[in-house]
Short mmCIF file of C-alpha atoms and ligand atoms in Angstrom, two decimals:
data_model
loop_
_atom_site.label_atom_id
_atom_site.label_comp_id
_atom_site.label_asym_id
_atom_site.label_seq_id
_atom_site.Cartn_x
_atom_site.Cartn_y
_atom_site.Cartn_z
CA MET V 1124 -33.19 7.44 -3.30
CA ILE V 1125 -32.07 3.83 -2.94
CA SER V 1126 -32.03 1.91 0.35
CA SER V 1127 -29.44 -0.46 1.77
CA ARG V 1128 -28.88 -2.31 5.03
CA LEU V 1129 -25.66 -3.13 6.82
CA ILE V 1130 -25.68 -5.51 9.78
CA VAL V 1131 -22.78 -6.47 12.03
CA ASP V 1132 -22.57 -8.36 15.30
CA ARG V 1133 -19.87 -8.07 17.94
CA ASP V 1134 -19.47 -11.87 17.94
CA PHE V 1135 -18.96 -12.19 14.19
CA VAL V 1136 -15.37 -11.16 13.78
CA ILE V 1137 -13.26 -11.50 10.63
CA SER V 1138 -10.01 -10.76 12.44
CA GLU V 1139 -8.08 -8.24 14.47
CA LEU V 1140 -6.96 -5.64 11.94
CA ASP V 1141 -3.22 -5.68 11.31
CA ARG V 1142 -2.57 -1.98 10.86
CA ARG V 1143 0.34 -2.78 8.57
CA VAL V 1144 -2.34 -2.90 5.81
CA PHE V 1145 -2.03 0.87 5.88
CA GLY V 1146 1.44 0.96 4.37
CA THR V 1147 2.85 3.01 1.49
CA PHE V 1148 5.84 2.77 -0.78
CA VAL V 1149 8.92 4.88 -1.49
CA GLU V 1150 10.81 3.84 -4.62
CA HIS V 1151 13.85 5.40 -6.21
CA MET V 1152 11.75 6.35 -9.19
CA GLY V 1153 11.04 9.71 -10.75
CA ARG V 1154 10.56 12.28 -8.00
CA CYS V 1155 9.44 10.04 -5.16
CA VAL V 1156 12.76 10.29 -3.27
CA TYR V 1157 14.52 13.25 -4.91
CA THR V 1158 12.36 16.41 -4.66
CA GLY V 1159 9.72 14.24 -3.00
CA ILE V 1160 10.78 13.24 0.50
CA TYR V 1161 14.39 14.50 0.07
CA GLU V 1162 15.32 17.91 -1.24
CA PRO V 1163 18.28 19.62 0.40
CA GLY V 1164 17.92 23.36 -0.10
CA HIS V 1165 14.12 23.29 -0.08
CA PRO V 1166 12.78 26.04 2.22
CA THR V 1167 11.25 23.40 4.52
CA ALA V 1168 14.20 20.95 4.42
CA ASP V 1169 15.78 19.92 7.71
CA GLU V 1170 19.54 19.60 8.17
CA ARG V 1171 19.43 16.13 6.55
CA GLY V 1172 17.56 17.38 3.49
CA PHE V 1173 14.17 15.86 4.43
CA ARG V 1174 11.28 18.06 3.37
CA ARG V 1175 9.35 18.96 6.50
CA ASP V 1176 6.20 19.79 4.55
CA VAL V 1177 6.19 16.25 3.13
CA MET V 1178 6.94 14.73 6.53
CA GLU V 1179 3.96 16.60 7.99
CA LEU V 1180 1.65 15.41 5.24
CA THR V 1181 3.00 11.87 5.62
CA ARG V 1182 2.18 11.94 9.33
CA GLU V 1183 -1.30 13.20 8.53
CA LEU V 1184 -1.72 10.43 5.93
CA GLY V 1185 -0.69 8.04 8.69
CA PRO V 1186 0.99 5.07 7.01
CA THR V 1187 2.22 2.42 9.41
CA ILE V 1188 4.87 0.74 7.23
CA VAL V 1189 6.76 1.96 4.15
CA ARG V 1190 8.28 -0.28 1.49
CA TYR V 1191 11.72 0.73 0.15
CA PRO V 1192 13.80 1.05 -2.14
CA GLY V 1193 11.71 -0.43 -5.04
CA GLY V 1194 9.87 -1.64 -7.16
CA ASN V 1195 11.53 -2.37 -10.44
CA PHE V 1196 14.45 -0.22 -9.28
CA LEU V 1197 15.27 -2.88 -6.68
CA SER V 1198 16.22 -5.46 -9.34
CA GLY V 1199 19.29 -3.45 -10.38
CA TYR V 1200 20.18 -1.87 -7.03
CA ASN V 1201 23.46 -2.26 -5.14
CA TRP V 1202 22.63 -1.42 -1.53
CA GLU V 1203 26.33 -0.72 -0.89
CA ASP V 1204 26.15 2.28 -3.26
CA GLY V 1205 23.73 4.07 -0.95
CA VAL V 1206 25.69 3.93 2.33
CA GLY V 1207 28.77 5.74 3.64
CA PRO V 1208 30.10 9.22 2.88
CA LYS V 1209 27.86 10.91 0.33
CA ASP V 1210 30.75 12.33 -1.73
CA LYS V 1211 32.08 8.80 -2.31
CA ARG V 1212 28.77 7.33 -3.48
CA PRO V 1213 28.70 6.34 -7.16
CA ARG V 1214 26.36 7.72 -9.76
CA ARG V 1215 24.76 4.77 -11.56
CA LEU V 1216 22.49 4.07 -14.48
CA ASP V 1217 19.11 2.96 -13.21
CA LEU V 1218 18.01 0.51 -15.89
CA ALA V 1219 14.49 0.20 -14.55
CA TRP V 1220 13.56 3.83 -15.16
CA TYR V 1221 16.33 4.99 -17.55
CA SER V 1222 17.45 7.55 -15.00
CA THR V 1223 20.70 8.45 -13.25
CA GLU V 1224 20.73 7.40 -9.61
CA THR V 1225 22.97 9.69 -7.55
CA ASN V 1226 22.75 7.55 -4.40
CA GLN V 1227 22.62 10.66 -2.23
CA PHE V 1228 19.77 8.96 -0.40
CA GLY V 1229 20.11 5.35 0.75
CA THR V 1230 19.38 2.89 3.53
CA ASN V 1231 20.55 4.99 6.48
CA GLU V 1232 18.81 8.14 5.24
CA PHE V 1233 15.62 6.16 4.73
CA MET V 1234 15.83 4.75 8.25
CA GLN V 1235 16.30 8.25 9.70
CA TRP V 1236 13.34 9.50 7.69
CA ALA V 1237 11.20 6.51 8.73
CA GLN V 1238 12.00 7.12 12.37
CA GLU V 1239 11.20 10.80 12.05
CA VAL V 1240 7.76 10.19 10.53
CA GLY V 1241 7.08 7.18 12.76
CA VAL V 1242 6.76 4.31 10.27
CA GLU V 1243 8.08 0.76 10.20
CA PRO V 1244 10.42 -0.04 7.30
CA MET V 1245 9.70 -2.81 4.78
CA PHE V 1246 12.88 -3.49 2.82
CA GLY V 1247 13.49 -5.43 -0.36
CA VAL V 1248 16.51 -7.41 -1.53
CA ASN V 1249 17.64 -7.44 -5.16
CA LEU V 1250 16.93 -10.85 -6.69
CA GLY V 1251 17.29 -9.54 -10.26
CA THR V 1252 20.96 -8.80 -10.92
CA ARG V 1253 22.00 -10.12 -7.50
CA GLY V 1254 21.13 -12.93 -5.11
CA PRO V 1255 21.52 -14.62 -1.72
CA ASP V 1256 25.04 -13.40 -1.01
CA GLU V 1257 24.22 -9.69 -1.23
CA ALA V 1258 20.92 -10.27 0.55
CA ARG V 1259 22.58 -11.87 3.58
CA HIS V 1260 25.16 -9.08 3.65
CA PHE V 1261 22.43 -6.46 3.51
CA VAL V 1262 20.62 -8.03 6.48
CA GLU V 1263 23.91 -8.25 8.35
CA TYR V 1264 24.70 -4.58 7.64
CA CYS V 1265 21.24 -3.51 8.82
CA ASN V 1266 20.47 -5.86 11.70
CA HIS V 1267 23.58 -7.49 13.16
CA PRO V 1268 24.49 -5.79 16.48
CA TYR V 1269 28.31 -5.58 16.26
CA GLY V 1270 31.57 -7.48 15.93
CA THR V 1271 31.59 -8.21 12.18
CA ALA V 1272 32.96 -6.22 9.26
CA LEU V 1273 29.51 -5.23 8.01
CA SER V 1274 27.97 -4.34 11.36
CA GLU V 1275 31.06 -2.27 12.15
CA LEU V 1276 30.88 -0.60 8.76
CA ARG V 1277 27.36 0.52 9.71
CA GLY V 1278 28.89 1.91 12.92
CA GLU V 1279 31.54 3.77 10.91
CA HIS V 1280 28.70 5.25 8.86
CA GLY V 1281 27.27 6.68 12.06
CA PHE V 1282 24.72 4.00 12.94
CA ALA V 1283 26.13 1.92 15.77
CA LYS V 1284 22.68 0.71 16.80
CA PRO V 1285 21.25 -1.92 14.43
CA HIS V 1286 18.28 -0.83 12.35
CA ASP V 1287 16.49 -4.06 13.25
CA ILE V 1288 14.46 -4.17 10.03
CA LYS V 1289 11.88 -6.91 10.44
CA PHE V 1290 10.00 -7.09 7.16
CA TRP V 1291 11.86 -8.07 3.96
CA CYS V 1292 10.60 -8.63 0.41
CA LEU V 1293 12.41 -11.25 -1.64
CA GLY V 1294 12.74 -9.28 -4.89
CA ASN V 1295 10.03 -7.51 -6.86
CA GLU V 1296 7.66 -8.66 -9.60
CA MET V 1297 10.07 -11.37 -10.72
CA ASP V 1298 7.65 -12.77 -13.33
CA GLY V 1299 7.40 -9.47 -15.26
CA PRO V 1300 9.07 -9.32 -18.71
CA TRP V 1301 9.98 -5.69 -17.83
CA GLN V 1302 11.89 -6.81 -14.75
CA ILE V 1303 15.70 -6.57 -14.76
CA CYS V 1304 16.70 -10.25 -14.84
CA ARG V 1305 13.20 -11.73 -14.80
CA LYS V 1306 13.01 -15.34 -13.64
CA THR V 1307 10.82 -18.34 -14.30
CA ALA V 1308 8.74 -19.54 -11.36
CA GLU V 1309 11.13 -22.48 -10.89
CA GLU V 1310 14.20 -20.23 -10.90
CA TYR V 1311 12.62 -17.66 -8.62
CA GLY V 1312 11.13 -20.21 -6.22
CA ARG V 1313 14.55 -21.84 -5.74
CA THR V 1314 16.34 -18.49 -5.39
CA ALA V 1315 13.73 -17.19 -2.94
CA LEU V 1316 14.11 -20.33 -0.84
CA GLU V 1317 17.90 -20.18 -0.66
CA THR V 1318 17.92 -16.41 -0.12
CA ALA V 1319 15.34 -16.69 2.65
CA LYS V 1320 17.44 -19.40 4.32
CA VAL V 1321 20.62 -17.35 4.48
CA MET V 1322 18.82 -14.16 5.48
CA ARG V 1323 17.18 -16.03 8.36
CA MET V 1324 20.53 -17.54 9.35
CA VAL V 1325 21.80 -13.98 9.83
CA ASP V 1326 18.64 -12.84 11.63
CA PRO V 1327 16.03 -15.46 12.58
CA THR V 1328 13.56 -12.79 13.74
CA ILE V 1329 12.80 -11.42 10.27
CA THR V 1330 9.54 -11.84 8.31
CA LEU V 1331 9.81 -12.66 4.62
CA ALA V 1332 7.53 -12.11 1.64
CA ALA V 1333 7.89 -13.94 -1.68
CA CYS V 1334 6.81 -12.34 -4.95
CA GLY V 1335 3.44 -13.33 -6.29
CA SER V 1336 2.34 -12.52 -9.83
CA SER V 1337 2.90 -8.92 -10.92
CA THR V 1338 -0.78 -8.55 -11.72
CA HIS V 1339 -4.00 -10.52 -11.71
CA ASP V 1340 -3.75 -10.57 -15.52
CA MET V 1341 -0.35 -12.23 -15.91
CA PRO V 1342 -0.47 -15.30 -18.18
CA THR V 1343 1.11 -17.42 -15.44
CA TYR V 1344 -1.15 -16.03 -12.67
CA GLY V 1345 -1.98 -18.71 -10.11
CA GLU V 1346 0.49 -21.21 -11.54
CA TRP V 1347 3.32 -18.82 -10.58
CA GLU V 1348 2.24 -18.63 -6.93
CA ASP V 1349 1.74 -22.39 -6.83
CA THR V 1350 5.25 -23.18 -8.13
CA VAL V 1351 6.97 -20.45 -6.11
CA LEU V 1352 5.32 -21.56 -2.87
CA GLU V 1353 5.98 -25.21 -3.67
CA HIS V 1354 9.67 -24.28 -3.36
CA CYS V 1355 9.78 -21.71 -0.59
CA PHE V 1356 6.63 -22.39 1.50
CA ASP V 1357 8.57 -23.37 4.61
CA GLN V 1358 10.84 -20.32 4.51
CA VAL V 1359 8.40 -17.49 3.78
CA ASP V 1360 5.56 -15.89 5.72
CA PHE V 1361 3.89 -13.85 2.99
CA ILE V 1362 3.14 -13.89 -0.71
CA SER V 1363 2.80 -10.51 -2.45
CA LEU V 1364 -0.03 -9.17 -4.61
CA HIS V 1365 0.14 -6.10 -6.84
CA THR V 1366 -2.67 -4.31 -8.64
CA TYR V 1367 -3.14 -1.01 -10.44
CA PHE V 1368 -6.76 -0.14 -11.15
CA GLU V 1369 -7.61 1.13 -14.62
CA ASN V 1370 -10.69 2.85 -15.96
CA LYS V 1371 -10.60 0.69 -19.09
CA HIS V 1372 -14.12 1.43 -20.31
CA ASP V 1373 -14.05 5.14 -19.41
CA SER V 1374 -17.07 4.52 -17.20
CA THR V 1375 -17.23 5.17 -13.48
CA GLU V 1376 -19.64 2.26 -12.95
CA GLU V 1377 -17.20 -0.10 -14.69
CA PHE V 1378 -14.25 1.43 -12.84
CA PHE V 1379 -15.92 0.63 -9.49
CA GLY V 1380 -15.89 -3.08 -10.46
CA ASN V 1381 -12.12 -3.10 -9.79
CA ILE V 1382 -12.97 -3.16 -6.09
CA ASP V 1383 -14.84 -6.45 -6.48
CA VAL V 1384 -12.08 -7.89 -8.67
CA MET V 1385 -9.58 -7.05 -5.91
CA ASP V 1386 -11.67 -9.08 -3.48
CA LEU V 1387 -11.69 -12.01 -5.91
CA PHE V 1388 -7.92 -11.66 -6.40
CA ILE V 1389 -7.34 -11.92 -2.64
CA LYS V 1390 -9.60 -14.96 -2.32
CA GLU V 1391 -7.93 -16.71 -5.28
CA ILE V 1392 -4.44 -16.21 -3.84
CA VAL V 1393 -5.62 -17.48 -0.44
CA ALA V 1394 -6.97 -20.57 -2.25
CA VAL V 1395 -3.70 -21.18 -4.11
CA ALA V 1396 -1.57 -20.70 -0.98
CA ASP V 1397 -3.81 -23.01 1.02
CA SER V 1398 -3.77 -25.65 -1.69
CA VAL V 1399 0.03 -25.68 -1.47
CA ALA V 1400 -0.36 -26.05 2.31
CA ALA V 1401 -2.76 -28.96 1.75
CA ARG V 1402 -0.33 -30.69 -0.60
CA LYS V 1403 2.36 -30.33 2.04
CA HIS V 1404 0.03 -31.53 4.84
CA SER V 1405 0.86 -28.29 6.61
CA GLN V 1406 -1.30 -26.23 8.93
CA LYS V 1407 0.87 -23.17 8.28
CA ARG V 1408 -1.01 -20.34 6.60
CA ILE V 1409 0.79 -17.96 4.23
CA MET V 1410 -0.40 -14.39 4.70
CA LEU V 1411 -0.93 -11.83 1.94
CA SER V 1412 1.15 -8.69 1.43
CA PHE V 1413 -0.72 -6.42 -0.98
CA ASP V 1414 2.44 -4.41 -1.29
CA GLU V 1415 1.58 -2.37 -4.39
CA TRP V 1416 -1.90 -1.09 -5.08
CA ASN V 1417 -3.40 2.11 -6.43
CA VAL V 1418 -5.21 3.63 -9.38
CA TRP V 1419 -2.77 4.07 -12.26
CA TYR V 1420 -3.75 4.40 -15.90
CA LYS V 1421 -3.67 8.06 -16.96
CA ALA V 1422 0.09 8.62 -16.76
CA ARG V 1423 1.18 5.29 -18.21
CA SER V 1424 2.47 6.02 -21.71
CA ILE V 1425 6.08 5.36 -22.66
CA ASP V 1426 6.67 9.11 -22.24
CA ASP V 1427 5.41 8.88 -18.65
CA LEU V 1428 7.68 5.92 -17.96
CA ARG V 1429 10.99 7.18 -19.29
CA LYS V 1430 12.64 10.41 -20.39
CA PRO V 1431 15.60 10.53 -22.79
CA GLY V 1432 19.16 11.32 -21.68
CA TRP V 1433 19.37 9.44 -18.35
CA PRO V 1434 18.07 12.39 -16.28
CA GLU V 1435 18.19 12.65 -12.49
CA ALA V 1436 14.75 12.48 -10.84
CA PRO V 1437 12.65 13.06 -13.97
CA ARG V 1438 8.89 13.55 -13.77
CA LEU V 1439 7.64 9.97 -14.15
CA ILE V 1440 4.08 8.69 -13.79
CA GLU V 1441 2.86 11.80 -11.95
CA GLU V 1442 -0.77 10.74 -12.11
CA VAL V 1443 -3.22 13.46 -11.17
CA TYR V 1444 -6.02 11.83 -9.21
CA ASN V 1445 -9.69 12.73 -9.46
CA HIS V 1446 -12.72 12.12 -7.29
CA GLU V 1447 -13.64 8.73 -8.76
CA ASP V 1448 -10.06 7.54 -8.16
CA ALA V 1449 -10.47 8.41 -4.47
CA LEU V 1450 -13.68 6.36 -4.37
CA VAL V 1451 -12.01 3.33 -5.94
CA ASN V 1452 -9.16 3.60 -3.45
CA GLY V 1453 -11.68 3.84 -0.61
CA GLY V 1454 -13.24 0.64 -1.92
CA ALA V 1455 -9.81 -1.01 -2.02
CA LEU V 1456 -9.25 -0.12 1.65
CA ILE V 1457 -12.67 -1.56 2.53
CA THR V 1458 -11.82 -4.74 0.62
CA MET V 1459 -8.52 -5.21 2.40
CA MET V 1460 -10.11 -4.59 5.79
CA ASN V 1461 -12.82 -7.13 4.98
CA ASN V 1462 -10.05 -9.67 4.24
CA ALA V 1463 -8.16 -8.84 7.43
CA ASP V 1464 -7.80 -12.52 8.32
CA ARG V 1465 -5.31 -12.98 5.46
CA VAL V 1466 -4.20 -9.55 4.21
CA LYS V 1467 -1.78 -8.50 6.92
CA THR V 1468 0.32 -5.91 5.10
CA ALA V 1469 -0.35 -3.64 2.13
CA CYS V 1470 1.28 -0.61 0.52
CA LEU V 1471 -0.38 2.18 -1.38
CA ALA V 1472 2.06 2.72 -4.24
CA GLN V 1473 3.65 5.18 -3.98
CA LEU V 1474 3.89 7.99 -1.40
CA VAL V 1475 4.97 11.16 -3.19
CA ASN V 1476 4.74 12.41 -6.81
CA VAL V 1477 5.04 8.97 -8.42
CA ILE V 1478 1.36 7.84 -8.41
CA GLY V 1479 1.30 9.44 -4.97
CA PRO V 1480 -1.32 10.75 -2.56
CA ILE V 1481 1.11 13.64 -1.91
CA MET V 1482 2.39 15.94 -4.66
CA THR V 1483 5.26 18.41 -4.52
CA GLU V 1484 6.94 21.02 -6.64
CA PRO V 1485 10.75 21.30 -6.42
CA GLY V 1486 11.40 24.36 -4.27
CA GLY V 1487 7.63 24.80 -4.01
CA PRO V 1488 4.59 23.57 -2.13
CA ALA V 1489 3.26 20.13 -1.27
CA TRP V 1490 -0.43 19.23 -1.45
CA ARG V 1491 -2.91 16.39 -0.98
CA GLN V 1492 -4.30 14.54 -3.98
CA THR V 1493 -7.91 13.27 -3.81
CA ILE V 1494 -6.76 9.75 -2.91
CA PHE V 1495 -5.09 11.11 0.21
CA TYR V 1496 -8.38 11.29 2.08
CA PRO V 1497 -9.83 7.74 2.23
CA PHE V 1498 -6.38 6.48 3.22
CA ALA V 1499 -5.95 9.13 5.93
CA HIS V 1500 -9.43 8.32 7.27
CA ALA V 1501 -8.69 4.62 7.42
CA THR V 1502 -5.37 5.08 9.21
CA ARG V 1503 -6.97 7.49 11.68
CA PHE V 1504 -10.15 5.58 12.49
CA ALA V 1505 -9.65 1.85 11.79
CA HIS V 1506 -8.46 0.25 15.02
CA GLY V 1507 -9.45 -3.09 16.51
CA LYS V 1508 -11.46 -5.95 15.04
CA VAL V 1509 -13.02 -6.06 11.61
CA LEU V 1510 -16.60 -7.33 11.89
CA ARG V 1511 -18.20 -9.45 9.18
CA PRO V 1512 -20.53 -7.11 7.27
CA VAL V 1513 -23.88 -8.44 6.08
CA ILE V 1514 -24.84 -6.21 3.18
CA ASP V 1515 -28.30 -5.96 1.69
CA SER V 1516 -28.07 -3.55 -1.22
CA PRO V 1517 -29.39 -3.18 -4.74
CA SER V 1518 -26.71 -3.89 -7.31
CA TYR V 1519 -25.89 -3.41 -10.97
CA GLU V 1520 -24.33 -5.48 -13.72
CA ALA V 1521 -21.02 -4.54 -15.35
CA LYS V 1522 -18.34 -5.94 -17.62
CA THR V 1523 -15.58 -5.68 -15.00
CA PHE V 1524 -17.68 -7.63 -12.47
CA PRO V 1525 -21.07 -9.31 -12.97
CA GLU V 1526 -22.87 -8.03 -9.88
CA ILE V 1527 -21.77 -4.88 -8.10
CA PRO V 1528 -23.68 -3.86 -4.94
CA TYR V 1529 -24.10 -0.09 -4.71
CA LEU V 1530 -23.08 -0.31 -1.06
CA CYS V 1531 -19.49 -1.26 -0.31
CA ALA V 1532 -18.75 -1.21 3.43
CA SER V 1533 -16.51 -2.32 6.25
CA VAL V 1534 -16.98 -2.04 10.02
CA VAL V 1535 -14.12 -1.91 12.52
CA ASP V 1536 -14.75 -2.13 16.24
CA ASP V 1537 -12.35 -1.08 18.96
CA GLU V 1538 -13.16 -2.78 22.29
CA ALA V 1539 -10.74 -0.53 24.14
CA SER V 1540 -12.34 2.78 23.18
CA GLY V 1541 -15.89 1.50 22.54
CA GLN V 1542 -15.76 3.05 19.06
CA THR V 1543 -17.36 1.30 16.12
CA VAL V 1544 -16.46 2.84 12.78
CA ILE V 1545 -18.29 2.33 9.50
CA PHE V 1546 -16.52 2.96 6.18
CA ALA V 1547 -18.97 3.06 3.28
CA LEU V 1548 -19.13 3.89 -0.41
CA ASN V 1549 -22.34 4.75 -2.21
CA ARG V 1550 -21.54 3.55 -5.72
CA HIS V 1551 -24.79 4.88 -7.16
CA LEU V 1552 -23.94 7.89 -9.30
CA SER V 1553 -27.27 9.70 -9.28
CA GLU V 1554 -29.21 8.55 -6.21
CA ASP V 1555 -28.76 9.23 -2.54
CA MET V 1556 -28.59 6.07 -0.45
CA GLU V 1557 -30.55 5.67 2.74
CA LEU V 1558 -28.34 3.36 4.77
CA LYS V 1559 -29.72 1.58 7.82
CA ILE V 1560 -27.04 0.06 10.01
CA GLU V 1561 -27.63 -2.42 12.83
CA LEU V 1562 -24.76 -2.65 15.28
CA ARG V 1563 -25.73 -5.76 17.23
CA SER V 1564 -24.40 -6.45 20.75
CA LEU V 1565 -22.09 -3.46 20.54
CA GLY V 1566 -23.79 -1.35 23.22
CA LYS V 1567 -27.12 0.41 23.26
CA ASP V 1568 -26.07 3.74 24.72
CA ARG V 1569 -24.47 4.84 21.49
CA SER V 1570 -23.63 8.29 20.21
CA LEU V 1571 -22.24 9.79 17.04
CA VAL V 1572 -18.65 10.96 17.33
CA GLU V 1573 -18.06 12.10 13.77
CA ALA V 1574 -19.56 11.66 10.29
CA ILE V 1575 -17.39 12.57 7.31
CA GLU V 1576 -18.11 12.44 3.59
CA LEU V 1577 -15.95 12.86 0.53
CA HIS V 1578 -18.18 13.97 -2.30
CA HIS V 1579 -17.99 15.99 -5.48
CA THR V 1580 -20.57 16.36 -8.22
CA ASN V 1581 -17.81 16.03 -10.83
CA MET V 1582 -16.17 12.60 -10.83
CA LYS V 1583 -13.21 14.10 -12.73
CA ALA V 1584 -12.54 16.88 -10.19
CA THR V 1585 -8.88 17.04 -9.09
CA ASN V 1586 -6.68 18.82 -6.55
CA THR V 1587 -3.82 20.78 -8.07
CA LYS V 1588 -1.06 23.13 -6.91
CA ASP V 1589 -3.24 26.13 -7.63
CA ALA V 1590 -6.51 24.59 -6.42
CA PRO V 1591 -5.45 22.09 -3.76
CA ASN V 1592 -8.81 21.82 -1.97
CA THR V 1593 -11.26 21.16 -4.80
CA VAL V 1594 -11.99 17.68 -3.45
CA ALA V 1595 -11.94 17.66 0.33
CA PRO V 1596 -13.85 15.93 3.11
CA ALA V 1597 -16.81 17.61 4.79
CA LYS V 1598 -19.18 16.85 7.63
CA ASN V 1599 -22.17 14.65 6.83
CA ALA V 1600 -25.08 16.17 8.76
CA ASN V 1601 -27.46 13.39 7.70
CA VAL V 1602 -26.49 10.71 10.17
CA LYS V 1603 -28.59 9.73 13.19
CA VAL V 1604 -27.71 7.24 15.90
CA GLU V 1605 -30.42 5.67 18.05
CA GLY V 1606 -29.51 2.81 20.34
CA GLU V 1607 -28.12 0.00 18.19
CA SER V 1608 -29.11 1.55 14.89
CA VAL V 1609 -27.62 4.20 12.69
CA VAL V 1610 -29.45 5.79 9.79
CA ALA V 1611 -27.43 7.76 7.28
CA LYS V 1612 -28.02 9.44 3.97
CA LEU V 1613 -25.04 8.91 1.66
CA LYS V 1614 -24.65 11.18 -1.34
CA PRO V 1615 -24.31 9.68 -4.83
CA GLY V 1616 -20.71 8.72 -5.59
CA SER V 1617 -19.43 9.32 -2.07
CA TRP V 1618 -16.96 7.90 0.46
CA ASN V 1619 -18.21 8.02 4.05
CA VAL V 1620 -16.85 7.48 7.53
CA ILE V 1621 -19.25 7.20 10.48
CA VAL V 1622 -17.67 7.04 13.92
CA THR V 1623 -19.95 5.94 16.76
CA LYS V 1624 -19.21 5.24 20.39
CA ALA V 1625 -20.96 3.15 23.04
CA SER V 1626 -20.67 4.14 26.66
CA ASP V 1627 -22.33 0.96 28.01
CA ARG V 1628 -19.81 -1.76 27.17
O1 AHR M 2680 5.02 1.51 -8.66
C1 AHR M 2680 5.54 1.59 -9.96
C2 AHR M 2680 6.07 0.27 -10.47
O2 AHR M 2680 4.98 -0.59 -10.70
C3 AHR M 2680 6.96 -0.51 -9.53
O3 AHR M 2680 8.30 -0.16 -9.63
C4 AHR M 2680 6.78 -1.92 -10.00
O4 AHR M 2680 6.97 -2.86 -8.98
C5 AHR M 2680 5.39 -1.94 -10.58
O5 AHR M 2680 5.35 -2.55 -11.83
#
């Protein structure tokens, strides 16, 4: 057994949690849209073709915002193809994923689906093959009330009321050599600035995110953000970050180090953004949109990325997640919550089938992958202010990160309900952890509401169509609350949620 301590104080607040950090992502890629969220003819499909089983699981997962329509797909997308009568919509080659895009699902269908599952939309504009002109028209089509050709076209398509989409991404991963019409930082920074200007002229209430580096490992990492923000600092609110965790050393201990690298990544981008602010003598602070993150390394071969013959909705990157993947994702959620002062939106990429927490079979069932659970716990329980965690834990040395504490934790306190929630990972693989938590100034008459653990003795255990509940949360009976302190026993390699409530504050 190892021992760790976690101390928080009501007065030591990182920030109010922006619940838009619990976003996901729907891209026209593989089977995310077609046979994922949309499958007319499926036994559970509603009259619009939306799979009800997937909608139910999405509600249970609880994302707050969903990014759409891509991803790399975005850089070749004509938004006009996906609106209006379905029988008139063109079939197009999707150059990002070597697929045929039927355009049977588009902006208006996505907005109906988003409304039905209760999520905010986060849209992207194509800055690959297209530019400011299409972007301003897209905003006008979506958000302008009436009285212009495009707003009236939306009305003719059955949507008289504007969609009022607030959050817009200026392109996707524009530094990536794989991107359709990749740009240099100078080219992209200028384009992002001019696009942002015209989009805001159409609708000054929108929020805009510029593309950061595609990954932490890009050769131009850091320099890219600096140059891009040098151009568009005044016109954007967010810079994006993307990361896909890999188990490069085939070692769970090493894999866990990705969580600490994510924290470093966030802090480095904050430093770059603030250095641009300093150069400009500006007190404005650019916020971070971690709008693609997940584990992704098993289904990443060329065969996973493209299928011959321009198929419709092929099976692409259908990563099957295991228990250790769920733990890493839990750690990522903890990291983003602990950086709540700057990370204000984030999207687990993606939602269904394509590196998704939800899997489906065409005409068949839908089920929860292992990574579903930490995300669903965070969306359900994390409300209020994130408190600064003081962590006293033994640690280990690894190649991915020099010093990795076995305890990884975040504490979120909700003044309104009196609930203080602890999210914690025990990263030790063979020892239980005795965790002593001090919740200072948060009320002494405290009780335990719920204690949940996600644990499996096999780090490689997965949930599949035929065995969908192999990895599932259970009650942790080893948690005691006494006054301001909580003592818990956390199993080796486990994700834990401890919900406590004070009645005297
Ligand atoms: O999420 C899969 C792909 O990964 C996205 O299309 C792209 O933005 C990223 O490289």
